[in-house]
Coordinates of N, CA and C in Angstrom, one line a residue:
M17 N -7.8 62.1 -51.4 CA -8.5 61.2 -50.4 C -9.3 62.1 -49.5
A18 N -10.5 61.6 -49.2 CA -11.5 62.3 -48.3 C -10.9 62.4 -46.9
G19 N -11.2 63.5 -46.2 CA -10.8 63.6 -44.8 C -9.4 64.0 -44.6
R20 N -8.6 64.3 -45.6 CA -7.2 64.7 -45.4 C -7.1 66.1 -45.9
L21 N -6.3 66.9 -45.1 CA -6.1 68.3 -45.5 C -4.6 68.5 -45.7
S22 N -4.2 69.3 -46.7 CA -2.8 69.6 -46.8 C -2.4 70.6 -45.7
K23 N -1.2 70.9 -45.5 CA -0.7 71.9 -44.5 C -1.3 73.3 -44.8
G24 N -1.4 73.6 -46.1 CA -1.9 74.9 -46.5 C -3.4 75.0 -46.2
Q25 N -4.1 73.9 -46.5 CA -5.6 73.8 -46.2 C -5.8 73.9 -44.7
L26 N -5.0 73.2 -44.0 CA -5.2 73.2 -42.5 C -5.0 74.7 -42.0
T27 N -4.0 75.4 -42.5 CA -3.8 76.7 -42.1 C -5.0 77.6 -42.5
Y28 N -5.5 77.4 -43.7 CA -6.7 78.2 -44.1 C -7.9 77.9 -43.2
W29 N -8.2 76.7 -42.9 CA -9.4 76.3 -42.2 C -9.2 76.8 -40.7
N30 N -8.0 76.7 -40.2 CA -7.8 77.1 -38.8 C -8.0 78.6 -38.7
A31 N -7.6 79.4 -39.7 CA -7.8 80.8 -39.7 C -9.2 81.2 -39.9
R32 N -9.9 80.5 -40.8 CA -11.3 80.8 -41.1 C -12.2 80.5 -39.9
L33 N -12.0 79.3 -39.3 CA -12.9 78.9 -38.2 C -12.5 79.7 -37.0
G34 N -11.2 80.0 -36.8 CA -10.7 80.8 -35.7 C -11.2 82.2 -35.7
G35 N -11.5 82.7 -36.9 CA -11.9 84.1 -37.1 C -13.4 84.2 -37.0
A36 N -14.1 83.1 -37.0 CA -15.6 83.1 -36.9 C -16.0 83.6 -35.5
T37 N -16.8 84.6 -35.4 CA -17.1 85.2 -34.1 C -18.6 85.0 -33.7
T38 N -19.4 84.5 -34.6 CA -20.8 84.2 -34.3 C -21.1 82.8 -34.6
N39 N -22.1 82.2 -34.0 CA -22.5 80.8 -34.4 C -22.9 80.7 -35.9
P40 N -23.6 81.7 -36.5 CA -23.9 81.5 -37.9 C -22.6 81.5 -38.7
D41 N -21.6 82.3 -38.4 CA -20.3 82.2 -39.1 C -19.7 80.9 -38.9
R42 N -19.7 80.4 -37.7 CA -19.1 79.1 -37.4 C -19.8 78.0 -38.2
A43 N -21.1 78.1 -38.2 CA -21.9 77.1 -38.9 C -21.6 77.0 -40.4
R44 N -21.5 78.2 -41.0 CA -21.2 78.2 -42.4 C -19.8 77.6 -42.7
G45 N -18.9 78.0 -41.8 CA -17.5 77.5 -41.9 C -17.4 76.0 -41.7
L46 N -18.1 75.5 -40.8 CA -18.1 74.0 -40.5 C -18.8 73.3 -41.6
W47 N -19.9 73.8 -42.2 CA -20.5 73.1 -43.3 C -19.6 73.1 -44.5
D48 N -18.9 74.2 -44.8 CA -18.0 74.2 -45.9 C -16.8 73.3 -45.7
L49 N -16.3 73.2 -44.4 CA -15.2 72.3 -44.1 C -15.7 70.9 -44.3
A50 N -16.9 70.6 -43.8 CA -17.4 69.2 -43.9 C -17.4 68.8 -45.4
R51 N -17.9 69.7 -46.3 CA -18.0 69.3 -47.7 C -16.6 69.1 -48.3
T52 N -15.6 69.9 -47.8 CA -14.3 69.8 -48.3 C -13.7 68.4 -47.8
L53 N -13.9 68.1 -46.5 CA -13.4 66.8 -46.0 C -14.1 65.6 -46.7
A54 N -15.4 65.7 -47.0 CA -16.1 64.6 -47.5 C -15.6 64.3 -49.0
G55 N -15.3 65.4 -49.7 CA -14.9 65.1 -51.1 C -16.0 64.5 -51.8
A56 N -15.7 63.4 -52.5 CA -16.7 62.7 -53.3 C -17.3 61.5 -52.6
D57 N -17.0 61.4 -51.3 CA -17.5 60.2 -50.5 C -18.8 60.6 -49.9
D58 N -19.9 60.1 -50.6 CA -21.2 60.4 -50.1 C -21.6 59.8 -48.8
A59 N -21.0 58.7 -48.4 CA -21.3 58.2 -47.0 C -20.7 59.1 -46.0
L60 N -19.5 59.5 -46.2 CA -18.9 60.4 -45.2 C -19.6 61.7 -45.2
W61 N -20.1 62.3 -46.3 CA -20.9 63.5 -46.3 C -22.1 63.3 -45.5
A62 N -22.8 62.2 -45.7 CA -24.1 61.9 -44.9 C -23.8 61.9 -43.4
D63 N -22.7 61.3 -43.0 CA -22.3 61.2 -41.6 C -22.0 62.7 -41.1
L64 N -21.3 63.4 -41.9 CA -21.0 64.8 -41.4 C -22.3 65.7 -41.4
V65 N -23.2 65.5 -42.3 CA -24.4 66.2 -42.3 C -25.2 65.9 -41.0
R66 N -25.3 64.7 -40.6 CA -26.0 64.3 -39.4 C -25.3 65.0 -38.2
L67 N -24.0 64.9 -38.2 CA -23.2 65.5 -37.1 C -23.5 67.0 -37.0
L68 N -23.4 67.7 -38.1 CA -23.6 69.1 -38.1 C -25.0 69.6 -37.9
Q69 N -26.0 68.8 -38.3 CA -27.4 69.1 -38.1 C -27.6 69.1 -36.6
G70 N -27.0 68.1 -35.9 CA -27.2 68.1 -34.4 C -26.5 69.3 -33.8
W71 N -25.3 69.6 -34.2 CA -24.6 70.8 -33.7 C -25.4 72.1 -33.9
T72 N -25.9 72.2 -35.2 CA -26.7 73.4 -35.5 C -27.9 73.5 -34.7
E73 N -28.7 72.4 -34.5 CA -29.9 72.4 -33.6 C -29.5 72.8 -32.2
E74 N -28.5 72.2 -31.7 CA -28.0 72.6 -30.3 C -27.7 74.0 -30.2
Q75 N -27.0 74.6 -31.1 CA -26.6 76.0 -31.1 C -27.9 76.9 -31.1
S76 N -28.9 76.5 -31.9 CA -30.1 77.3 -32.0 C -30.9 77.4 -30.7
R77 N -30.7 76.4 -29.8 CA -31.4 76.4 -28.6 C -30.7 77.2 -27.5
R78 N -29.4 77.5 -27.7 CA -28.6 78.2 -26.7 C -29.0 79.7 -26.8
P79 N -29.0 80.4 -25.6 CA -29.2 81.8 -25.6 C -28.0 82.5 -26.2
P80 N -28.1 83.6 -26.8 CA -27.0 84.3 -27.4 C -26.1 84.8 -26.2
S81 N -24.8 84.7 -26.4 CA -23.9 85.1 -25.3 C -23.6 86.6 -25.5
S82 N -23.4 87.3 -24.4 CA -23.2 88.8 -24.5 C -21.8 89.1 -24.4

């Protein structure tokens, strides 16, 4: 079922996203997670793409943190 993660998957994604230290790393992780969550549901994938495009654009306008 799209949108559900097993306990093992949740642990994996928490570690992967928690270990991302830059916005490009976070973006790649979030895009990969979105594809995993969407599964074969094209409508869900389209919604997640719109959401992540907005996040990615917002992050690109922010000055890098030091």
